XYZ file of C-alpha atoms in Angstrom:
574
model
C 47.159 6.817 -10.051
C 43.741 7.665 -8.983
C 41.840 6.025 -6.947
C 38.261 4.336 -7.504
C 36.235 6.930 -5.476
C 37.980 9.556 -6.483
C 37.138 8.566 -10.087
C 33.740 7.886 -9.868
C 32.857 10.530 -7.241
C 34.425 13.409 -8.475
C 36.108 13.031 -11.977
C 32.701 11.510 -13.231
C 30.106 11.770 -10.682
C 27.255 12.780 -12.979
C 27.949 9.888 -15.539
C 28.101 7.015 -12.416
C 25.045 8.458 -10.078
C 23.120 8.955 -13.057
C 23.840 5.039 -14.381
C 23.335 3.982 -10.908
C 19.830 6.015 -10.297
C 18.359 4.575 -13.871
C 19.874 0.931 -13.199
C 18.332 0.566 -9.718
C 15.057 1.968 -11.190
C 14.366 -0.676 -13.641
C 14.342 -3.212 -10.564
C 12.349 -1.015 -8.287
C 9.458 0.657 -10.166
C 8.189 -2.607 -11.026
C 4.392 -3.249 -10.986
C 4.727 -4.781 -7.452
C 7.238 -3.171 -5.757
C 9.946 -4.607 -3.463
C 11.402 -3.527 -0.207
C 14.874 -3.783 -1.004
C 15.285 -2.986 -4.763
C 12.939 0.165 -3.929
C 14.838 1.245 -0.603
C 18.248 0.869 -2.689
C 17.015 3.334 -5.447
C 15.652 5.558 -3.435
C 18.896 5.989 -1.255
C 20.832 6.366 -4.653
C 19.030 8.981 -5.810
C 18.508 10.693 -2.136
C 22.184 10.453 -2.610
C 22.290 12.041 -6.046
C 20.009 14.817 -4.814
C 22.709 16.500 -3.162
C 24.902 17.614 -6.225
C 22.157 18.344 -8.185
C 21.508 22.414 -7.784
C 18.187 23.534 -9.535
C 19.660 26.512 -10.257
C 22.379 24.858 -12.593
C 21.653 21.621 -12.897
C 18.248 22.423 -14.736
C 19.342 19.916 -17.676
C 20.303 17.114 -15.667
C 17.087 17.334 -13.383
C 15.152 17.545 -16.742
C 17.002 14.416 -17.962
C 16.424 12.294 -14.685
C 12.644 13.289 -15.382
C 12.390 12.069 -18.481
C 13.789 8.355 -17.871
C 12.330 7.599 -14.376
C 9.299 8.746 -16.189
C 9.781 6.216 -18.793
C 11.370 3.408 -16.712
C 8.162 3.761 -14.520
C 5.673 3.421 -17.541
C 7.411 0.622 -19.115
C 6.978 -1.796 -16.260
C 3.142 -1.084 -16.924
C 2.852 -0.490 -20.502
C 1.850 -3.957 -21.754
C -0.810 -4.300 -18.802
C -1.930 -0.737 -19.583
C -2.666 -1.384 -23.785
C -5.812 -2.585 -23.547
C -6.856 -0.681 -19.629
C -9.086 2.033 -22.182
C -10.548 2.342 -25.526
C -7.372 2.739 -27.156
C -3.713 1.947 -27.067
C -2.589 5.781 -27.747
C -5.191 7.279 -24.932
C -3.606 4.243 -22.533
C -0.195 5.039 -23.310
C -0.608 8.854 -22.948
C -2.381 7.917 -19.667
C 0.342 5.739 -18.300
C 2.894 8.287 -19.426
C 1.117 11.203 -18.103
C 0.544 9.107 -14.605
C 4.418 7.927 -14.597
C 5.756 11.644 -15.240
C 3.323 12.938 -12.579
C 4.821 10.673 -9.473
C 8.102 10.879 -10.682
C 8.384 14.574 -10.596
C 6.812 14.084 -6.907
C 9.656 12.080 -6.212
C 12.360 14.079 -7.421
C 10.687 17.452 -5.871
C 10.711 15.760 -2.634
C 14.615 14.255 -2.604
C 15.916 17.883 -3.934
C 13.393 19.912 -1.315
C 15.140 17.752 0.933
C 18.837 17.551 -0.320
C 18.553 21.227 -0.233
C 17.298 22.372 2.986
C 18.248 19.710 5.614
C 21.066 22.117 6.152
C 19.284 24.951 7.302
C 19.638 26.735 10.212
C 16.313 25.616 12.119
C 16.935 22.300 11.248
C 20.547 21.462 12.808
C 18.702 19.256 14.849
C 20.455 15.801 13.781
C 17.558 13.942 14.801
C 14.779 16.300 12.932
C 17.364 16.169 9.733
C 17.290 12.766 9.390
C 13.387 12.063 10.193
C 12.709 14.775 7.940
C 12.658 13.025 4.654
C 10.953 9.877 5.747
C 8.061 12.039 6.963
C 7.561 13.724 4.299
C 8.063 10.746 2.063
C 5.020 9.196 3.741
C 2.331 12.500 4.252
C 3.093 12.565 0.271
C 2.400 9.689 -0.780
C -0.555 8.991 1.476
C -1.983 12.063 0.341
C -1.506 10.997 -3.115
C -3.307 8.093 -2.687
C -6.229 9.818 -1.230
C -5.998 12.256 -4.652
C -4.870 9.863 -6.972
C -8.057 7.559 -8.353
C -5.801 4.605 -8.891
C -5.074 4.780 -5.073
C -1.955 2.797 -4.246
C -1.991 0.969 -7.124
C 1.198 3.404 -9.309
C 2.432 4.833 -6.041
C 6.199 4.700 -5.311
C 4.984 2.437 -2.193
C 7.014 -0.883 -1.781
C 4.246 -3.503 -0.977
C 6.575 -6.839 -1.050
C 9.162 -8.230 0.312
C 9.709 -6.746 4.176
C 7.935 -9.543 6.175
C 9.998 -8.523 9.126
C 7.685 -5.212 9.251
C 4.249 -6.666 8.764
C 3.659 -6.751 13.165
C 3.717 -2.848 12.168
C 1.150 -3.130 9.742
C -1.868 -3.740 11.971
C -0.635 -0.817 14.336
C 0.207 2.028 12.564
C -1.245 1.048 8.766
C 0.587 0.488 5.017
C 1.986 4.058 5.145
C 4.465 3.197 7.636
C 5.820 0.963 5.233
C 6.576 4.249 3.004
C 8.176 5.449 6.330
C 10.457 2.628 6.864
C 11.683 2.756 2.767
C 12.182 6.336 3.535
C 14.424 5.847 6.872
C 16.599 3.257 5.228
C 17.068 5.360 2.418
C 18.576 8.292 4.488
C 20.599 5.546 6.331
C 21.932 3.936 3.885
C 22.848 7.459 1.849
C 24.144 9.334 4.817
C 26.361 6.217 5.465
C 27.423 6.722 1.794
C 28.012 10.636 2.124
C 30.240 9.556 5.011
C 32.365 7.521 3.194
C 32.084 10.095 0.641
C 32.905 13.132 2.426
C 35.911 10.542 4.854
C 39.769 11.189 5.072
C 41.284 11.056 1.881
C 43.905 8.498 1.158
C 47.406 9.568 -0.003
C 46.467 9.498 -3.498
C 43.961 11.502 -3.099
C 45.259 14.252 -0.814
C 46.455 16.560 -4.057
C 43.497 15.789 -5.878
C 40.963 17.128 -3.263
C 40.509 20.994 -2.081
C 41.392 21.218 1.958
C 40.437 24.392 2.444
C 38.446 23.983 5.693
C 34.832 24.256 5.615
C 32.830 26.901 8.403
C 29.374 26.982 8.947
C 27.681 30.440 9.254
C 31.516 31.536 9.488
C 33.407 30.420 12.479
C 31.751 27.212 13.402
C 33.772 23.832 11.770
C 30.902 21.823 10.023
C 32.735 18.520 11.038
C 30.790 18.960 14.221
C 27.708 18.783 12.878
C 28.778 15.746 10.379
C 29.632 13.661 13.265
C 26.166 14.481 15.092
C 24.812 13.904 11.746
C 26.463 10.576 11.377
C 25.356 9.673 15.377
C 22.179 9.690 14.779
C 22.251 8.068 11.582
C 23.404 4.949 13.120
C 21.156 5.204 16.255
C 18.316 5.129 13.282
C 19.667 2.769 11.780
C 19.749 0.626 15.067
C 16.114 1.863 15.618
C 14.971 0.309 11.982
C 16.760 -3.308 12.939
C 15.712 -3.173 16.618
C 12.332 -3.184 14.773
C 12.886 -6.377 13.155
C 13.015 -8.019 16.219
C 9.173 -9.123 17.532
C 8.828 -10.908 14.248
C 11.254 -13.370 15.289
C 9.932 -13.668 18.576
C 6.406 -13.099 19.890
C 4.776 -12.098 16.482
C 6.140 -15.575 14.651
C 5.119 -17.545 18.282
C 1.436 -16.263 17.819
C 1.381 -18.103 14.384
C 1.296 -14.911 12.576
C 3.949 -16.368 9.978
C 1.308 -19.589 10.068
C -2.076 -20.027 8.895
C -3.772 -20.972 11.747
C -5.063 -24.414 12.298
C -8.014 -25.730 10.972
C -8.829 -28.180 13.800
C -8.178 -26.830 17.061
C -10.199 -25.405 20.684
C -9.455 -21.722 19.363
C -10.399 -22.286 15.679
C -13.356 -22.310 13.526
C -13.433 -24.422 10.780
C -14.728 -22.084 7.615
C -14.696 -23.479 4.213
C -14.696 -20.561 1.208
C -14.564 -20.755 -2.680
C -14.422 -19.030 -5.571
C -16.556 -19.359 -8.384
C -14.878 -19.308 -11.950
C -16.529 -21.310 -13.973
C -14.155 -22.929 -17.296
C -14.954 -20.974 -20.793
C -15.482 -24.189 -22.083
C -19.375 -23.418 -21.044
C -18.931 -20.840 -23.879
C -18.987 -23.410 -26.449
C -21.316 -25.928 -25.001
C -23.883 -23.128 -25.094
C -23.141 -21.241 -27.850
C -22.619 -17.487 -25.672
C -19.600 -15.025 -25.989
C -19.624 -14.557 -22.235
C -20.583 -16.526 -18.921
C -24.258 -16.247 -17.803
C -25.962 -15.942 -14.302
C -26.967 -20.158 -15.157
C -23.132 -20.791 -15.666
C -22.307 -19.405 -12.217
C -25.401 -20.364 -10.559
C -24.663 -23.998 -12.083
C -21.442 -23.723 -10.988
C -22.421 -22.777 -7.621
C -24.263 -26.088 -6.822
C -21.766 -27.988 -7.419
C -19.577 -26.327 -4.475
C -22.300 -26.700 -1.840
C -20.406 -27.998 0.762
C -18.979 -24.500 1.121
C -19.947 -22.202 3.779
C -19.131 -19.230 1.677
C -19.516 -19.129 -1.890
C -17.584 -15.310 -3.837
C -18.634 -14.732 -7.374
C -16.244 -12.176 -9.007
C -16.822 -8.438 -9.659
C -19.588 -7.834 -12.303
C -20.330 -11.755 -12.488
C -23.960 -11.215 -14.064
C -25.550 -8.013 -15.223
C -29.111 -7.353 -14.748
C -31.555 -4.510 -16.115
C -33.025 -3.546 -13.074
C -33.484 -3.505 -9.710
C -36.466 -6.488 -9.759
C -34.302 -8.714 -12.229
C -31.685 -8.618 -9.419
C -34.082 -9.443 -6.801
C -35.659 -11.940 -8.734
C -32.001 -13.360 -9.866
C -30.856 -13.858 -5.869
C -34.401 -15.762 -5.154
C -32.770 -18.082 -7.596
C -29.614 -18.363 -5.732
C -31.047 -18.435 -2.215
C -33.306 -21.603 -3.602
C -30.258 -23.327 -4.838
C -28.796 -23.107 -1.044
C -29.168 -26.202 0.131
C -27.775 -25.310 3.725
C -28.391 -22.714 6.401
C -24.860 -22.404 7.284
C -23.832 -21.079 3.592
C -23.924 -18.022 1.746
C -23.148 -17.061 -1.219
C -21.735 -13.474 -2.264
C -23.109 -12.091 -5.802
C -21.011 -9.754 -7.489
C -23.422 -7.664 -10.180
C -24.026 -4.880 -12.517
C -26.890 -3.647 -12.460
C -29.305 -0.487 -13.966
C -31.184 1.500 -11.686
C -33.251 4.621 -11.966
C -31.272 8.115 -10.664
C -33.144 8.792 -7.131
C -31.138 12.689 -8.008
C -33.241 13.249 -11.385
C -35.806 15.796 -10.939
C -36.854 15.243 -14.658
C -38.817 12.624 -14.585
C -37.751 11.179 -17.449
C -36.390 8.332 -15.204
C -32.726 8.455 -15.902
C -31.033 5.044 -15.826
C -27.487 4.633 -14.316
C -25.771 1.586 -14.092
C -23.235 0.691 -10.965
C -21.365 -2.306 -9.418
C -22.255 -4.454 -6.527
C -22.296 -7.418 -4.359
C -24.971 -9.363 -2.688
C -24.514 -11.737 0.071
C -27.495 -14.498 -0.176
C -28.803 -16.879 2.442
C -30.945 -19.863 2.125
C -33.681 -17.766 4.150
C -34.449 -16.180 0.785
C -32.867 -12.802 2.730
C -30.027 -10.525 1.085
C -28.115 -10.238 4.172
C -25.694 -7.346 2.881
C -25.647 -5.688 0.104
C -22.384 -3.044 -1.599
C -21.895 -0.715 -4.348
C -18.025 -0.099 -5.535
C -16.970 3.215 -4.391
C -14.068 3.599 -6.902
C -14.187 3.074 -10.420
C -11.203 2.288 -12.729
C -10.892 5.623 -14.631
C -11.982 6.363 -18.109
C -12.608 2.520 -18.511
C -15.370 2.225 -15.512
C -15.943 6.056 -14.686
C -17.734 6.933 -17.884
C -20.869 4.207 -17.741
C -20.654 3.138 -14.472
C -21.620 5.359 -11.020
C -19.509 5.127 -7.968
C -21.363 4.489 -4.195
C -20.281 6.962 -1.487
C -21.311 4.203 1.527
C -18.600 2.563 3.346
C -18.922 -1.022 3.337
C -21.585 -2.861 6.036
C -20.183 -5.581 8.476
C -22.510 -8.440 8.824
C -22.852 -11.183 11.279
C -24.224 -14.699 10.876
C -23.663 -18.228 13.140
C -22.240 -21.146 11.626
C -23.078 -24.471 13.279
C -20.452 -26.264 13.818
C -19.600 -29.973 12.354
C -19.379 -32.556 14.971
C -15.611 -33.180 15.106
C -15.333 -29.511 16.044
C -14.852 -29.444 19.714
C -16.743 -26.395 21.801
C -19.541 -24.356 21.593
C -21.481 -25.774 18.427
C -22.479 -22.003 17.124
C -20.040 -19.686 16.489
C -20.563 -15.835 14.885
C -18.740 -15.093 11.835
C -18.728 -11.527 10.882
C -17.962 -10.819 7.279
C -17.565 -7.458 5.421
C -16.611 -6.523 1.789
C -15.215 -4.280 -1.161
C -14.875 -4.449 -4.745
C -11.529 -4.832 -6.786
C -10.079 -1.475 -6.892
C -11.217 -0.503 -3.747
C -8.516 -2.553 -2.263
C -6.121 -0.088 -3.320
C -7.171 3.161 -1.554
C -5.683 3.894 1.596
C -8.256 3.381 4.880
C -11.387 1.691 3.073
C -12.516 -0.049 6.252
C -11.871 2.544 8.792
C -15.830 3.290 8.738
C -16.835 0.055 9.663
C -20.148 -0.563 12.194
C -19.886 -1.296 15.797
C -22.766 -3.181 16.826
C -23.706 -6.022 19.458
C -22.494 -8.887 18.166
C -19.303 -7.530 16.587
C -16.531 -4.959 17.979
C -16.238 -3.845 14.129
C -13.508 -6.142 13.720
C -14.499 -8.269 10.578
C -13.379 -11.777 10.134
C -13.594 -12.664 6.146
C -13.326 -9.381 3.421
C -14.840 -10.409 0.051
C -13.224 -9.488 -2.784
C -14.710 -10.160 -6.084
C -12.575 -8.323 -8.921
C -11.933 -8.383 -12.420
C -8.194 -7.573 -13.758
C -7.518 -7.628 -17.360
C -4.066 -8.341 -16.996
C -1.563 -11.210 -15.360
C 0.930 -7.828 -14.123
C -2.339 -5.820 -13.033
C -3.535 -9.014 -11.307
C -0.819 -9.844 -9.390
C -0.891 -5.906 -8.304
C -4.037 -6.006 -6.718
C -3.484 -9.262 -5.015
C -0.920 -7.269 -3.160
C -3.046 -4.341 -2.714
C -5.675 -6.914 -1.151
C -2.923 -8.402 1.360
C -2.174 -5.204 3.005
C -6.005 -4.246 3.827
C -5.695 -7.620 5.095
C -2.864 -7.212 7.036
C -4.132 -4.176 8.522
C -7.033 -5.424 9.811
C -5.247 -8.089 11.247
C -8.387 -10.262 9.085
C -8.358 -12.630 5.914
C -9.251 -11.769 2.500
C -11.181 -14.026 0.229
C -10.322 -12.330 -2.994
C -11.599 -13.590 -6.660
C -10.540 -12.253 -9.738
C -12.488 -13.498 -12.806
C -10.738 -11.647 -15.451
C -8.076 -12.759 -17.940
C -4.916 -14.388 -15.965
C -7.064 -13.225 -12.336
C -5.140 -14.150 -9.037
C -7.448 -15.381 -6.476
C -6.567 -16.885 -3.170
C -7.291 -16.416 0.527
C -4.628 -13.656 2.306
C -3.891 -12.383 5.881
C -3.126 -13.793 9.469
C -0.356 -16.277 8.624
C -1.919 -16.807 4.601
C -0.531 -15.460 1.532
C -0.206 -18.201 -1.494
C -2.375 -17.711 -4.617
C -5.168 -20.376 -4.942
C -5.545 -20.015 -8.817
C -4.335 -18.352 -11.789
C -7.010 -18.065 -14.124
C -10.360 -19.606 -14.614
C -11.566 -22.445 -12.953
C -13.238 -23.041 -8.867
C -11.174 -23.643 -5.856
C -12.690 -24.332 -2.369
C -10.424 -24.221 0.720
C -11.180 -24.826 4.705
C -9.276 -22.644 6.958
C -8.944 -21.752 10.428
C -10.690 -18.812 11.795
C -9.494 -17.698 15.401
C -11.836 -18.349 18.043
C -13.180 -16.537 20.074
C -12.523 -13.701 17.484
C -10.855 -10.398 18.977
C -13.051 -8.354 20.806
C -10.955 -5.210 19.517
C -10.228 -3.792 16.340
C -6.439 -3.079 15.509
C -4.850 -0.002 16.533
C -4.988 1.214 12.867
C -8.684 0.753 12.769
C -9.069 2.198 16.148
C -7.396 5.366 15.196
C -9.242 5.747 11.594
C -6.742 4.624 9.445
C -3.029 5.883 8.345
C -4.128 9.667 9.458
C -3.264 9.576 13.406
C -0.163 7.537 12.023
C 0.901 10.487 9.654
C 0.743 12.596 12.472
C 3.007 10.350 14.960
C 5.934 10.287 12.230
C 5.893 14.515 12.397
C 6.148 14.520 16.180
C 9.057 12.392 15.979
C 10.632 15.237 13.687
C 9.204 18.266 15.587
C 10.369 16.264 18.779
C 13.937 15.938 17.490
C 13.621 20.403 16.896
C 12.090 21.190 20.064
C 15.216 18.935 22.088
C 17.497 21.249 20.265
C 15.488 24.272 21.011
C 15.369 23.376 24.634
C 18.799 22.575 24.659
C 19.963 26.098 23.676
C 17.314 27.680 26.419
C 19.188 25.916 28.665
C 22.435 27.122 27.901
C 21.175 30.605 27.406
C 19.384 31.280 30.382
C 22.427 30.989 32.367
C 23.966 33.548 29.980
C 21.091 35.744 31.324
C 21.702 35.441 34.557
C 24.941 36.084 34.656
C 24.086 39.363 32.501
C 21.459 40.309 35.358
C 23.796 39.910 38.037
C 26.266 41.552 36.261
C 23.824 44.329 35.721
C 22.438 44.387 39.619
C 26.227 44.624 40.932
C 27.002 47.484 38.397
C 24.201 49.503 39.730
C-alpha cells in the first residue's frame, strides 16, 4: 500500500499541483488581494515551478496560462462590463490585462525554479532572496509601466497588519517582498518534506541512486544549507512581526488618535454626496454645481469640506473662476475650506494653430472664505480608453499647502495650529510613489497632514479596490486620507495613522472630527525621504548580492592558503 505522498507527489503530481495552483488562485487573485490566500498560492505554484521543464512541459505551462489568466479576469469581469464603451472591448481588455501579468508571474517562478541551482548562485542565502527580489523590482516596475498602476498587480494589499510599521520605511513594494519570502519559505519547507527519508513503503517505490553535483560533490550538502537558511528567513520574516506588538501598537498606531488631547488637533472633514433624490425635485439627469454647493452649506461647521472627482463641469477657465467665487461666498468661516473637484475645458497653451484648440482635463480646487484658490491640481493619470481619449493628463506633482486653524476653546494649547494639506485624484492613488515630489518649504518639512481624495468608481468591487489603494499612500506617508468616491456604490472614509473603517457606501454626506497629531512631525518618512520604493528596490538586491559576495569571500579565503602553500612549495623546490 502506498502511501499519501507518494501518491500525490509522484504517481499524480501534475493532476494534484495543478488542482492545488487553480484552487488557491480563485481565493488569491481577488480584486483586493490578501496576504495569506496570495502568499499560499504563490508558494504552491513556486512549488510547482520546479517540475515543470519548458522544454517538455510546453503543454502544461500553456495550460496553467490559460486558467490563471481566466481565474484572474473573472474576479474583475462584472466590475470591468461597463469600465469602456462596450462589454466585448472591456472583456478583451480585462482578458488581455489578466493574460499579460499572469505570464509575468509564471516567467518569473520558472526563471527562478530553473536557475537557483546554478553554479554562481550556491550561495544559500542569495538562492533564497533571489526570488523575492525579483518578485518585487517586477512588479514595481510594472506598476510604473502599467497605466492601471497597482490596481491588477499580483500585489497583496490586505490583510498583514503586522507589516504596516514597514510601510512608512521602506514603501508598499516591500509588501511584494515579504509575499515573496514567505512563499520560498513555505515551498522550500515543502520540497523538504518532499525530497525527506522515505518511509518503508516507500523505499521500493523511489530511485536511490545517489545524487552528485557537478560529479563528485553529494547535493545533500547543499540541501541542508539550503534548508538553514530557509528557516533563519523564516525566523527573520516573524522576528519582523514583532514592533507591532510592542512599540508600534504603544504609539497608537493600531488607534486613531484622540480627538481631545495636549498633542492633538481637533479637525473636522466631510464629504459631500448629495442624495439623487435632488434629481427628481429638479427635474436633471445628473447633480449640479447648486446641488453640491447647497449641499455644502449645510455642513458648515466643517473645517474641510471634499467634493468628489469631476463634481461639476465647467466650459472654461472663467466659468470655474467665477463658480469658486460662489463657493468662497458661501464660507461662512475662516477656518474652512472647501476642496472642488472639476472638469473643466481649457484652450491648448501647445497649439501653434491658432485655431484655439479646446482640451478638457480633471481637477481640484481648494477654496477659502478669502475669495483665494489656495491650491489648485490636475489628475496625472487617466483611466484608459474610458478617460484617456477626451480627457488630458497633468504632468505636475501635487502642491502641499499650509493654512492655520484656530482652535475652539476647549482645545487646550497654542490657539493656532498649521495644517498642511496636499492632494490627488482617484486613480492616482494607485501608482507607486505619487507624493515623493512633494515641496519643502518654511512652514512644512513636506510632510502633509490630510491627502484629498475625490474619486469616482463605477463599481462596488472597483470601489472597494481603490479604497485600498488610498490606505497604502496613506500608510506610507505615515498621513490620513480623506477619500470621497461619488460614483455608483463609492467607498469613502478617512484612512491612515490608526484609521481604516469606511464612512459610507454610496451617496449621501458624512462629517467626522478626528485627531491630528500635534506638533506634526518635523520629518517626512523614510520612504519619502528616499523618493519612494526606488532606494528600497535597491536594498532588497544587496541583501542577495550580499549573500554571493560572503560565498565568494569565503572561497578566497580558503584558496589563498592553497596559494601559499603552492609558493612555498615552489620557493623550496628552487
Amino acid at each position: 500500500m502506498t502511501t499519501l505522498r507518494y501518491t500525490l507527489f509522484h504517481v499524480h503530481r501534475h493532476i494534484f499541483l495543478l488542482s492545488a495552483t487553480i484552487l488557491t488562485s480563485f481565493f488569491a487573485l481577488t480584486t483586493v488581494p490578501s496576504f495569506i490566500p496570495f502568499t499560499l498560492h504563490l508558494s504552491v505554484l513556486l512549488f510547482y515551478a520546479h517540475l515543470l521543464n519548458p522544454s517538455s512541459a510546453k503543454a502544461r505551462i500553456f495550460i496553467l496560462w490559460i486558467v490563471l489568466s481566466l481565474v484572474k479576469s473573472f474576479h474583475w469581469f462584472a466590475p470591468s462590463l461597463n469600465a469602456l464603451s462596450t462589454p466585448f472591448t472591456s472583456v478583451l481588455v480585462l482578458f488581455l490585462h489578466g493574460a499579460l501579468t499572469s505570464l509575468v508571474t509564471l516567467v518569473l517562478v520558472i526563471v527562478y525554479a530553473r536557475s537557483r541551482t546554478r553554479l554562481w548562485m550556491h550561495s544559500s542565502w542569495t538562492q533564497i532572496l533571489l526570488f523575492p527580489a525579483t518578485w518585487a523590482t517586477a512588479w514595481y516596475a510594472l506598476a510604473h509601466l502599467s497605466p492601471v498602476g497597482y490596481l491588477t498587480s499580483w500585489s497583496p494589499v490586505s490583510g498583514i497588519p503586522a507589516y504596516d510599521w514597514l510601510v512608512p520605511i521602506f514603501g508598499s513594494s516591500i509588501k511584494d517582498w515579504l509575499a515573496a519570502a514567505w512563499a520560498v519559505v513555505i515551498s522550500q519547507l515543502w520540497e523538504a518534506w518532499y525530497m525527506g527519508e522515505e518511509t518503508v513503503e516507500e523505499a521500493p517505490l523511489l530511485d536511490h541512486e545517489p545524487l552528485v553535483l557537478n560529479g563528485s560533490a553529494s547535493i545533500d550538502s547543499m540541501i541542508k544549507n539550503r534548508f538553514k537558511a530557509t528557516i533563519a528567513l523564516g525566523s527573520v520574516l516573524l522576528a519582523l512581526t514583532a514592533p507591532s506588538y510592542f512599540w508600534y501598537a504603544s504609539d497608537l498606531a493600531l488607534l486613531p488618535r484622540p480627538v481631545i488631547g495636549s498633542d492633538s488637533t481637533p479637525l473636522t472633514v466631510g464629504c459631500v454626496l448629495p442624495s439623487r433624490a435632488r434629481l427628481n425635485q429638479h427635474n436633471h439627469h445628473q447633480l449640479t454645481f447648486e446641488d453640491f454647493l447647497a449641499e455644502s452649506k449645510t455642513m458648515n461647521n466643517a473645517n474641510i469640506l471634499l467634493w468628489p472627482e469631476g463634481a461639476v463641469s465647467f466650459a472654461d477657465e472663467d466659468e470655474r473662476v467665477n463658480a469658486l467665487e460662489k463657493v468662497s461666498r458661501a464660507i461662512t468661516s475662516p477656518d474652512q475650506r472647501v476642496g472642488v473637484s472639476f472638469e473643466e475645458s481649457y484652450q491648448d497653451p501647445a497649439d501653434s494653430t491658432g485655431r484655439g484648440r479646446v482640451l478638457r482635463r480633471t481637477g481640484l480646487a481648494l477654496v477659502s472664505k478669502s475669495n483665494e484658490t489656495q491650491m489648485l491640481y490636475f489628475k496625472r493619470n487617466l483611466v484608459p480608453i474610458a478617460e484617456s481619449y477626451r480627457l488630458q493628463k497633468s504632468d505636475n506633482p501635487p502642491p502641499l499647502f499650509t493654512f492655520d486653524l484656530k482652535m475652539p476653546k476647549w482645545a487646550s494649547g497654542p490657539a493656532v495650529r498649521p495644517i498642511s494639506v496636499t492632494a490627488s485624484i482617484c486613480l492616482d492613488f494607485a501608482m507607486p510613489d505619487p507624493f515623493v515630489d512633494l515641496p519643502l518649504s518654511t512652514s512644512s518639512s513636506g510632510r502633509p497632514q490630510i491627502i484629498l481624495g475625490p474619486a469616482r468608481t463605477w463599481d462596488l468591487a472597483v470601489g472597494n479596490a481603490m479604497w485600498e489603494q488610498a490606505k497604502q499612500r496613506a500608510m506610507e506617508l505615515d498621513s490620513m486620507v480623506l477619500w470621497c468616491d461619488g460614483g455608483d456604490g463609492g467607498v469613502s472614509g478617512i484612512a491612515g495613522q490608526g484609521m481604516h473603517e469606511v464612512m459610507r457606501v454610496g451617496e449621501g454626506s458624512w462629517i467626522r472630527t478626528i485627531g491630528v497629531k500635534y506638533p506634526a512631525d518635523d520629518h517626512r518618512t523614510f520612504y519619502a525621504t528616499i523618493k519612494g520604493s526606488g532606494g528600497t528596490i535597491g536594498f532588497m538586491w544587496l541583501l542577495v548580492v550580499g549573500g554571493y559576495s560572503g560565498r565568494l569571500l569565503l572561497a578566497a579565503s580558503r584558496i589563498v592558503p592553497s596559494l601559499e602553500r603552492i609558493s612555498a612549495n615552489a620557493s623550496s623546490f628552487s
